[in-house]
Each structure stands twice: as C-alpha cells, then as structure tokens.
CSV table of C-alpha atoms in Angstrom, one decimal:
chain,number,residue,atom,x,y,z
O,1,UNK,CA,21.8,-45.8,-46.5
O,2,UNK,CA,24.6,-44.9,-44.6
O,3,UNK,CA,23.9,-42.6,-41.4
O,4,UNK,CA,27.2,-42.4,-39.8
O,5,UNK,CA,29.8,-44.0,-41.8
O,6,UNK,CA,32.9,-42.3,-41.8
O,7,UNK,CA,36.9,-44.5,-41.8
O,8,UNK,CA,39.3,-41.6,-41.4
O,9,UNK,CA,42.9,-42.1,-40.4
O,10,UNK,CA,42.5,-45.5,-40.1
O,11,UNK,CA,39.7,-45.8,-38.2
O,12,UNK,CA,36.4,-47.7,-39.1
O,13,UNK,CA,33.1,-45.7,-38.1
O,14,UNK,CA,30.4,-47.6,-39.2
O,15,UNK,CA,27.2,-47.4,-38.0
O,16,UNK,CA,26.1,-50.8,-35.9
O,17,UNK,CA,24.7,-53.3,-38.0
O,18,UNK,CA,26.7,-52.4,-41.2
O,19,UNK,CA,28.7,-55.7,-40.9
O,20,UNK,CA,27.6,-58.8,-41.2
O,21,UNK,CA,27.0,-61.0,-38.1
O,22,UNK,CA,30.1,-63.0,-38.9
O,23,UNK,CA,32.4,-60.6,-39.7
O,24,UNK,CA,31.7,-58.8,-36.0
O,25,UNK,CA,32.3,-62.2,-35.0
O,26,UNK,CA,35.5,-63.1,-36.6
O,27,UNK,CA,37.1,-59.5,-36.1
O,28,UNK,CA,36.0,-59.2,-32.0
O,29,UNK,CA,37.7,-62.8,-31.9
O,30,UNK,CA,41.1,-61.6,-33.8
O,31,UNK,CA,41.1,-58.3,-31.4
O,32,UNK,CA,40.1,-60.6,-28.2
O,33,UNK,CA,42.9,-63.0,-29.3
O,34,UNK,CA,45.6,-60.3,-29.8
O,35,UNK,CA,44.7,-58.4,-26.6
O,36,UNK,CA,44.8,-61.6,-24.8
O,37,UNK,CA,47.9,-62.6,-26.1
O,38,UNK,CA,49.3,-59.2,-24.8
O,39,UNK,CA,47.8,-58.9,-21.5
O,40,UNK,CA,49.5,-62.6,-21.1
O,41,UNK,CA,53.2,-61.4,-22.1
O,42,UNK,CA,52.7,-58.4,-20.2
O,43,UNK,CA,52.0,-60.8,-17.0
O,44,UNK,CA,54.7,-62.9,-17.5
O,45,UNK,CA,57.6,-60.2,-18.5
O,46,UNK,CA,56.2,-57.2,-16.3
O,47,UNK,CA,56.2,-53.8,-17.2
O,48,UNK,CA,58.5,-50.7,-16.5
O,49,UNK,CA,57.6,-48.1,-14.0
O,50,UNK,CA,57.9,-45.4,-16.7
O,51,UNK,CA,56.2,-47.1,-19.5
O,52,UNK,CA,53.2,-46.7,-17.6
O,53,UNK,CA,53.7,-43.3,-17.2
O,54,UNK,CA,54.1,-43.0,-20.8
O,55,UNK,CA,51.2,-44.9,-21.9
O,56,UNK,CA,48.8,-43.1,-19.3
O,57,UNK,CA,50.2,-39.8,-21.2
O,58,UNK,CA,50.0,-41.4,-24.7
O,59,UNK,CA,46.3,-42.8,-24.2
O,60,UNK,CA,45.5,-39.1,-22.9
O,61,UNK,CA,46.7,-37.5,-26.2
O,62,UNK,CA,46.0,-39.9,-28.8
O,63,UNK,CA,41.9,-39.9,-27.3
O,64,UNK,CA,42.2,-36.1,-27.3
O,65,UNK,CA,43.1,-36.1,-30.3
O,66,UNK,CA,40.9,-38.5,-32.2
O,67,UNK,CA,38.0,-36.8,-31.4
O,68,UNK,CA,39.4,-33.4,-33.5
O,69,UNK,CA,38.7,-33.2,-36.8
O,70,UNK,CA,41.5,-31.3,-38.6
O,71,UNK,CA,40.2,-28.9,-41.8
O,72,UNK,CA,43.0,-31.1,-44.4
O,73,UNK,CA,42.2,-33.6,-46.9
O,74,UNK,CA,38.6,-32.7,-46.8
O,75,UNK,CA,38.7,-33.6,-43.0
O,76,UNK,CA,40.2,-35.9,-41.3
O,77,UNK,CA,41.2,-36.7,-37.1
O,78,UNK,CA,44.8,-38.3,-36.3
O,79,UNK,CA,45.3,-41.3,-34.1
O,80,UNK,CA,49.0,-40.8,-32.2
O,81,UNK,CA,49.4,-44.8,-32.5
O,82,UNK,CA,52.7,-44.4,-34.3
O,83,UNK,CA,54.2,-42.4,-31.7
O,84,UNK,CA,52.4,-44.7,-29.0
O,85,UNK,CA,54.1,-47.7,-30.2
O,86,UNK,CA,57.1,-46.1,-30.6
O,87,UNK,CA,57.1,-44.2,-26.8
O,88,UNK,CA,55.7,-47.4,-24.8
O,89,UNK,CA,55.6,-50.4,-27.1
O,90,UNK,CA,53.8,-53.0,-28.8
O,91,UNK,CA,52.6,-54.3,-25.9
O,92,UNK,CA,51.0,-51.3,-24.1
O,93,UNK,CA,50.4,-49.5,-27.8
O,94,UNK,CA,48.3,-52.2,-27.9
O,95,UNK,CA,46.3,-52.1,-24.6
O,96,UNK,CA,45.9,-47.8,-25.2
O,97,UNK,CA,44.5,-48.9,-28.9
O,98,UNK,CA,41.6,-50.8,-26.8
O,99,UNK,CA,41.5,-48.2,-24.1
O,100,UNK,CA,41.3,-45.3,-26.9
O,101,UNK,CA,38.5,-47.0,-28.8
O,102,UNK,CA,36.2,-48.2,-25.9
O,103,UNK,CA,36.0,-44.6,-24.8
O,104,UNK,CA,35.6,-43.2,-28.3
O,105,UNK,CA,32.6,-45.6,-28.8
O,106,UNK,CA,31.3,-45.2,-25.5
O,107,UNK,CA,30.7,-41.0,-26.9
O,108,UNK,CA,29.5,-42.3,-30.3
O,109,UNK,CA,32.8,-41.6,-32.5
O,110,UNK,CA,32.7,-45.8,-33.7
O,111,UNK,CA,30.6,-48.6,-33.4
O,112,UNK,CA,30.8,-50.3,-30.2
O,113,UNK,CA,30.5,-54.0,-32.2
O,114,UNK,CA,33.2,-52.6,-34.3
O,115,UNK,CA,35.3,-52.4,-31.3
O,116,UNK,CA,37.3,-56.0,-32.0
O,117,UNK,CA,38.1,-54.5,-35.8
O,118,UNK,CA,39.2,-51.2,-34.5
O,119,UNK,CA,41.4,-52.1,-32.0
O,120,UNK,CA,43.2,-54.8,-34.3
O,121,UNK,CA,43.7,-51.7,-37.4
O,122,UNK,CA,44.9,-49.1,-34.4
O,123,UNK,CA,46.8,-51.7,-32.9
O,124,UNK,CA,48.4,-52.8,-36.1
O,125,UNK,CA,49.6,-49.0,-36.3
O,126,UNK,CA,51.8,-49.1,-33.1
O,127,UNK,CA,52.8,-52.5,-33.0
O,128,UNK,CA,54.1,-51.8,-36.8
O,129,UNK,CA,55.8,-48.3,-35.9
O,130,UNK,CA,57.5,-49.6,-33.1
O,131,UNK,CA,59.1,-52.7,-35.3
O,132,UNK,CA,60.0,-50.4,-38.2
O,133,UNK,CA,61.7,-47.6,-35.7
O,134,UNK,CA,63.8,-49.9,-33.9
O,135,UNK,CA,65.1,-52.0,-36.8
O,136,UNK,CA,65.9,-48.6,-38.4
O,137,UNK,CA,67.2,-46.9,-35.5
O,138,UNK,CA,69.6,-51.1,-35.8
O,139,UNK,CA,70.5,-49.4,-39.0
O,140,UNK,CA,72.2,-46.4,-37.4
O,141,UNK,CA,69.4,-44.1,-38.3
O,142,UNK,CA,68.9,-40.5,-36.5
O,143,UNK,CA,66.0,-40.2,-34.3
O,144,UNK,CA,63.5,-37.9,-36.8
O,145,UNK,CA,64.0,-39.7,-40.0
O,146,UNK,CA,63.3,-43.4,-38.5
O,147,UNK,CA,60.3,-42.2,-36.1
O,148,UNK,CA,58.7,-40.2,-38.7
O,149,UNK,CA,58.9,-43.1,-41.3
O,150,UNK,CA,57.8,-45.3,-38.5
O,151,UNK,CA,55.1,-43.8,-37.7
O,152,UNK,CA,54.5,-43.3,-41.3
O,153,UNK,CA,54.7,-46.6,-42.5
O,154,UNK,CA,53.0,-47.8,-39.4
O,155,UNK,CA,50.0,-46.3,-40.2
O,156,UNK,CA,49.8,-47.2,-43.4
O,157,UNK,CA,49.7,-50.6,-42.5
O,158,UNK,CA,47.3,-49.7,-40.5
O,159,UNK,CA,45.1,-48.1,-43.7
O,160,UNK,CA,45.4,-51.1,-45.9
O,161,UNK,CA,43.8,-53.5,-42.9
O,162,UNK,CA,41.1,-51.3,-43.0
O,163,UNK,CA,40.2,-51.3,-46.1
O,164,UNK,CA,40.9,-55.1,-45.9
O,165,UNK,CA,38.7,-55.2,-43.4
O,166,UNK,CA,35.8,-53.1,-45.1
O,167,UNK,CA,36.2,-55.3,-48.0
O,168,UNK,CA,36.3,-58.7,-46.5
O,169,UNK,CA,33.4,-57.8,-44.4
O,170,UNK,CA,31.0,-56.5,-47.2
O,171,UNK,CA,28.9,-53.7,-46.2
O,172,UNK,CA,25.3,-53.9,-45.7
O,173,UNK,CA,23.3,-51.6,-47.6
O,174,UNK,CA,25.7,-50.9,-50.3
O,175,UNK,CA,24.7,-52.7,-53.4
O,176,UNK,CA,27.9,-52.5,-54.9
O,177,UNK,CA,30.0,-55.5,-56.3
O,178,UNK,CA,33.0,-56.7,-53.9
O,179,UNK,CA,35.0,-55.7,-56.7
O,180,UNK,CA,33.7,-51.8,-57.3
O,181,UNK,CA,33.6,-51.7,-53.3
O,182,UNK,CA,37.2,-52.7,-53.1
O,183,UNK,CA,38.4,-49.7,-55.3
O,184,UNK,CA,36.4,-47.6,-53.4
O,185,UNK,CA,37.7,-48.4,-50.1
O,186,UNK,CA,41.1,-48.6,-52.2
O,187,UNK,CA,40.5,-44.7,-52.7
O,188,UNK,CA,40.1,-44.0,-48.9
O,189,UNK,CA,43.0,-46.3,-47.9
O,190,UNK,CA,45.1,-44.2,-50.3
O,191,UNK,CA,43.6,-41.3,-49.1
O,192,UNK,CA,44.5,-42.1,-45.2
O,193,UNK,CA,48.5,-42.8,-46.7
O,194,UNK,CA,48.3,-39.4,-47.4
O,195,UNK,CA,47.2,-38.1,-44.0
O,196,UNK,CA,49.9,-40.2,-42.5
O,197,UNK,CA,52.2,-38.5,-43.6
O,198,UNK,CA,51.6,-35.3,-41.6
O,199,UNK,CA,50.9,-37.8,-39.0
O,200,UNK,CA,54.9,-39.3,-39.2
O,201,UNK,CA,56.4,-35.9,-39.3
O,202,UNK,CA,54.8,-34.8,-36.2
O,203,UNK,CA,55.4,-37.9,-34.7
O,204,UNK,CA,59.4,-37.4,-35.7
O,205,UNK,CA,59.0,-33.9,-34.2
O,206,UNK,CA,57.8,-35.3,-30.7
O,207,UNK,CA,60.3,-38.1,-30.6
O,208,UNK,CA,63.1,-35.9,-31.5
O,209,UNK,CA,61.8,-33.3,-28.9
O,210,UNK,CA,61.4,-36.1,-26.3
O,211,UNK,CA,65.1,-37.6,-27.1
O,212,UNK,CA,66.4,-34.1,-26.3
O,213,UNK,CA,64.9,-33.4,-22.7
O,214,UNK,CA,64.4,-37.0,-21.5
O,215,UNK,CA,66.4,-40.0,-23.8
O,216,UNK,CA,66.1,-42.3,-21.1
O,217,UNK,CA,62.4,-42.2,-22.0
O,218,UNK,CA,63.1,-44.1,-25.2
O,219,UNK,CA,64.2,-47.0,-24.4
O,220,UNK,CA,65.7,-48.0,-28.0
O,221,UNK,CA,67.7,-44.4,-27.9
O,222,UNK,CA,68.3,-44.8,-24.5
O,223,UNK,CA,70.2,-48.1,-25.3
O,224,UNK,CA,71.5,-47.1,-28.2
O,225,UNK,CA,73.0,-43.9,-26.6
O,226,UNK,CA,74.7,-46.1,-23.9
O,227,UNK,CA,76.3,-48.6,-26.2
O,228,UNK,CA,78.1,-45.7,-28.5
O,229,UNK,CA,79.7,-44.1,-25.6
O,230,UNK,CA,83.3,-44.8,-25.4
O,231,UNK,CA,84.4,-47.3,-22.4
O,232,UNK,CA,85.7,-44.6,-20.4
O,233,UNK,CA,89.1,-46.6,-19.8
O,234,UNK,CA,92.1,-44.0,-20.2
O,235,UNK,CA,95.2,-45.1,-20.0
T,1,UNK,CA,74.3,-44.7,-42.0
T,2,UNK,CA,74.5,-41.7,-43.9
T,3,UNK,CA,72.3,-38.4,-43.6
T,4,UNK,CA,71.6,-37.9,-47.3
T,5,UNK,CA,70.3,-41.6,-47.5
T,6,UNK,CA,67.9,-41.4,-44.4
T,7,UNK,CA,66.2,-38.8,-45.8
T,8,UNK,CA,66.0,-39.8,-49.6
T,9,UNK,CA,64.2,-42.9,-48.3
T,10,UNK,CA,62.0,-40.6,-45.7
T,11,UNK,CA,61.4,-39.0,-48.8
T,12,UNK,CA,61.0,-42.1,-50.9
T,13,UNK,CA,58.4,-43.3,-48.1
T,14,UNK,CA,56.6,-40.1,-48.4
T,15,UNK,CA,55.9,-39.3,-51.8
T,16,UNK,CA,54.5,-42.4,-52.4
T,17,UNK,CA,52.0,-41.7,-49.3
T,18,UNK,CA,51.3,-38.0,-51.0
T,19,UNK,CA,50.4,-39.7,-54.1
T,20,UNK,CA,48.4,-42.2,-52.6
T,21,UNK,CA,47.0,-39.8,-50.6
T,22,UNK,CA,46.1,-36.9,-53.8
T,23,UNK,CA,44.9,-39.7,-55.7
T,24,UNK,CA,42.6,-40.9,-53.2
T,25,UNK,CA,41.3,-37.8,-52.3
T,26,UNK,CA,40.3,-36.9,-56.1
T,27,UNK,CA,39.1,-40.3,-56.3
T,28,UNK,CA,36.5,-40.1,-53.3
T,29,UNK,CA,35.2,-37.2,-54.1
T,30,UNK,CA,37.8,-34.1,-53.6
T,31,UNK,CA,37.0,-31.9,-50.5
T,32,UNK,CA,34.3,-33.6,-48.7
T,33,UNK,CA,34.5,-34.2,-44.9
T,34,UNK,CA,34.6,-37.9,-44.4
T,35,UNK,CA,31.3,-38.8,-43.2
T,36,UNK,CA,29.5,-37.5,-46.5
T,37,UNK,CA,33.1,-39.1,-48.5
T,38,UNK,CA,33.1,-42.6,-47.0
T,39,UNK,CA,29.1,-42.8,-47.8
T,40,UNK,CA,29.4,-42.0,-51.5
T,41,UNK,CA,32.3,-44.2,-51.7
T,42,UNK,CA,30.5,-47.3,-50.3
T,43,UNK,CA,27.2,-46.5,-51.7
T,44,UNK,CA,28.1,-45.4,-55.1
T,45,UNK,CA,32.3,-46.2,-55.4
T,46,UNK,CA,34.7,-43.8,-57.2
T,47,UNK,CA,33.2,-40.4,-57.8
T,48,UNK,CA,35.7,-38.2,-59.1
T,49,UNK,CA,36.0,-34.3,-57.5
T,50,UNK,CA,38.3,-31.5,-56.5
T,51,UNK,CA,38.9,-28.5,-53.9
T,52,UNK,CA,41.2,-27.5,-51.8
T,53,UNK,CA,43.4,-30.0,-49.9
T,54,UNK,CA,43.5,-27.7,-46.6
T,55,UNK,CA,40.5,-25.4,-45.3
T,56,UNK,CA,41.6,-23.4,-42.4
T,57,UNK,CA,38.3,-21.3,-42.4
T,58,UNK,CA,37.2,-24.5,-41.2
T,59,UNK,CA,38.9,-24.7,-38.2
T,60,UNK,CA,39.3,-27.4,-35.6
T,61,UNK,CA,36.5,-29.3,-34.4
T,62,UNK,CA,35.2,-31.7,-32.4
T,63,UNK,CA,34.2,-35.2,-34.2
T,64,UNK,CA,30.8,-35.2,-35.5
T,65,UNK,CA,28.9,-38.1,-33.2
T,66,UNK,CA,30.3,-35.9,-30.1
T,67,UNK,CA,29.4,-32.4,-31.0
T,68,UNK,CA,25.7,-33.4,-32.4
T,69,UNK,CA,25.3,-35.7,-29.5
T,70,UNK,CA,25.7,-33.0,-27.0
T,71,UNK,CA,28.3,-34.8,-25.8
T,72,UNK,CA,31.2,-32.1,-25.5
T,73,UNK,CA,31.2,-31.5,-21.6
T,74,UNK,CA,31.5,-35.5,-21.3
T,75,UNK,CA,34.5,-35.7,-23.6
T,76,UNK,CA,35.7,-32.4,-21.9
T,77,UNK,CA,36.2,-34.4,-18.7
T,78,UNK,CA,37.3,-37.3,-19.9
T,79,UNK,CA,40.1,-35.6,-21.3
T,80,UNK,CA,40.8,-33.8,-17.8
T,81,UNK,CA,40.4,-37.0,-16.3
T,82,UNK,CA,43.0,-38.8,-18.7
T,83,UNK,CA,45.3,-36.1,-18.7
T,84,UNK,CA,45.1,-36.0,-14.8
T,85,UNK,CA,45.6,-39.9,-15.0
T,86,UNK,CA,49.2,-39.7,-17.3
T,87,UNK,CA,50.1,-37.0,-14.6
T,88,UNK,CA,49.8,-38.6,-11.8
T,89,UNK,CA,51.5,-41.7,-13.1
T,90,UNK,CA,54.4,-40.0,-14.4
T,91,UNK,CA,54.6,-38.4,-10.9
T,92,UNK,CA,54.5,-41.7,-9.3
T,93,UNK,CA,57.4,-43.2,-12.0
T,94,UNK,CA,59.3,-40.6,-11.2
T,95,UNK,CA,59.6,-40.9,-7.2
T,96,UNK,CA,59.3,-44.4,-7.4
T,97,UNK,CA,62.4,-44.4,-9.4
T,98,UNK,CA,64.2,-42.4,-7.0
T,99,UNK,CA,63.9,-44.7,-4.7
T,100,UNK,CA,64.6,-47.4,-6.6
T,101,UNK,CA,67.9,-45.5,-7.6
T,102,UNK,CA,68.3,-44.6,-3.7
T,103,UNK,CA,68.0,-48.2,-2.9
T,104,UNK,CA,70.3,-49.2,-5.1
C-alpha cells in the first residue's frame, strides 16, 4: 500500500522507503552533485545584492505556496519555480528548490530521502524557465508571452523528470509491470502539463507586474531595456 | 518579433499542456485529490473517471501531511519567518545599493 503518495505539480511525495535503496542513492548523488556544482559557481562569480533579496522573497512564496492545495484538477499545490528561475536565476532557483524542499519535508509534505530527487525535478523547473525566457526574450519577445511560456515549459520539463524518475526508480509495493507503471505515471505527468499552465500565466502576470514598477529587478529586461534606448547623441 | 506570433506559439505551448493535462486527468481517475489519484495510479495504473475540473466548494487548504499532523501553527511561523527574511533582505539591497550608487 501506499499511505502517503501523492506527485502533484511536479513534486514527488512518496512515503520513505517507496524507492529502492539505489535509486535514493543515485538521485541524492545527482541533486548533491548539481547543488555542489552551483554553490561552486556561485563562489567563484559572486552574487548580486538584489538577487538575494529576490530569492529570500521567492523562497518565501514558492514554500507558502506549496503547502496550499488549490480545489483544480482534482487538487493540486503550485511550486513558483518558473518565476524563481526567471526573477533570480539558475543558480539561486536552484539553492531555493533545496531550501523549499528541506523545509517542506521537515513538516511532512515529501519524503526527507526523496529530498536529492526533489530538488533535481524543482530545480529542473527554474533552471529551464530561466533558459527558455531569456532566449525568447533574445528573440524580441514581450515580457508576458515569453515568461508565461517559460514558466510553462519549464515546468513541464520539470513533470516529465518526475515521472522519469518514478519510473526509473520502480515503486515498492506496486506490483505493476515497468511498462503499465510508466503509462500510469505518463497520466500524472500529463496531468501536471496541465496545471502548468495556470502556473505560466500567473507567472507572466507577476513578471509583467514586476517589469512595470521595478525593471531593473529583471536583469534580462533590465538589459534589454538599456540596449533599445536610443544613444542620446543629438546633433 | 511580432505580437500575433508570440501569442499563437503561447497558444501553441498551451493547448498542448491542456490536452495533456484533460487527458491525464480522465486517465488517473477524474476528480480525485492527488493523494487517493497518485495511489490508484501506481497501485492499479490507468483507471479511467470524470468530474469536474475545478471545485471551489472546496476551497483552499493546507497540504495534507501538515493539516493532519497538527502542524499548521509550525508552517504558520515559518511562513512569517520567511516572509520577514525576504523583507529584511530586500531592505538591506536596497540601502546597500544606495550607497553603493552614493559611492560611486
């Protein structure tokens, strides 16, 4: 049986013990690699003063609002990790997936062994969003259409490596074959595509707002901003 | 680029997501919150059902392992002490910026 399994907006809640002892393994080593990796770039290039701010902010909301369970699509929670890559970064979207899902597991919402896995699929979702905004905000984009497809996008990616996950990993209890269990977990993936897509228009709706009052807090609009304004050499 | 194409491919991104999305939820069992969904799934695999795709009588609530655990006032403060946290940074980038821009 089952007693607390639940993967909504791509994010694996399984009970402890419904992976295998390798899989933990090999997932807790992928997420201790790739936060490694960032906490070493982060070293050597530095970090901005108001990125901080921003990803103090963004790990605020996007824990807030994990934990609420939202009465669409039978019932589901959003993450924020779209618009967390997008506002600070792959780099610190990265750190506040960690930082999100230690303190969910540490009130029961996910498995602390689960922790390596979850932080790689949340992580997945900002470092993805923040790629897909800039390149195409690079292909003269406005600012709602490319962060809500971002976001979008982003988290769909984010889906399929949980379900990749799921599947990879086996589950134990569930005596169905790989194959059956992969179009299962197929039919929540495809159901979490759908949730992110109320996910990437809210996310739009925040960017947008937040490149109205402050566009030097998006770096990428910011810049973008700067280069389209005329030289300002009159004749 | 221009406006009509942005959003046909917003569009483009998002009805495939929608379809996804109905056909997932029809395929995992229709309107089931997901703990009682992702269980049937794994235990049993595609179970076909229906309902409605929003429930506002429903409302807004707190995640399952949370509310049952009597954990609420913990995630309450958490959430103060987070929010208080992104506050006080921002306050901090901000008059550390002015001083950078004053010392420049």
């Amino acid at each position: 049986m089952f007693p607390d399994i639940l993967a909504n907006m791509a994010h694996i809640h399984l009970g402890e013990g419904s992976f295998p002892l390798w899989a933990l393994a090999l997932w807790t080593a992928f997420g201790v690699g790739l936060v490694g990796l960032v906490v070493y770039r982060i070293r050597k290039g530095g970090i901005k003063t108001h990125h901080i701010a921003l990803a103090g902010i963004g790990a605020a909301a996007s824990f807030a609002v994990f934990q609420l369970n939202l009465p669409v699509w039978g019932g589901i929670h959003m993450n924020l990790t779209g618009l967390v890559g997008i506002l600070t970064g792959p780099l610190l979207g990265t750190l506040i997936a960690l930082v999100v899902n230690v303190f969910s597991a540490a009130l029961g919402h996910g498995a602390v062994g689960l922790l390596g896995a979850n932080t790689l699929v949340n992580a997945t979702e900002a470092i993805a969003a923040y790629y897909v905004f800039k390149t195409l905000l690079s292909m003269d984009w406005d600012v709602f259409p490319a962060s809500a497809g971002a976001a979008t996008i982003g988290l769909s990616l984010g889906a399929v490596l949980m379900g990749g996950i799921i599947v990879i990993s086996g589950v134990n209890g569930s005596a169905l074959p790989r194959g059956d269990l992969a179009f299962a977990v197929a039919g929540l993936v495809g159901l979490n595509l759908g949730v992110a897509v109320i996910e990437g228009i809210l996310t739009g709706f925040v960017v947008q707002f937040l490149v109205s009052v402050r566009p030097d807090l998006i770096e990428m609009v910011d810049r973008r901003a700067t280069e389209d304004e005329p030289a300002g050499v009159s004749a | 680029m221009e406006r009509w194409k942005q959003y046909s491919g917003l569009a483009a991104v998002f009805a495939v997501a929608v379809a996804a999305g109905l056909w997932g939820f029809r395929a995992t069992g229709g309107s089931l919150p997901w703990a009682k969904r992702s269980a049937r799934a794994l235990q049993r695999g595609i179970e076909e059902g229906g309902g409605s795709l929003i429930d506002l009588g429903r409302g807004i609530i707190i995640a399952g392992p949370i509310r049952k655990g009597g954990m609420v006032l913990e995630f309450a403060a958490l959430v103060v002490l987070l929010v208080a946290v992104g506050i006080g940074l921002y306050i901090y980038a901000e008059r550390y910026q002015d001083t950078e821009d004053e010392t420049a």
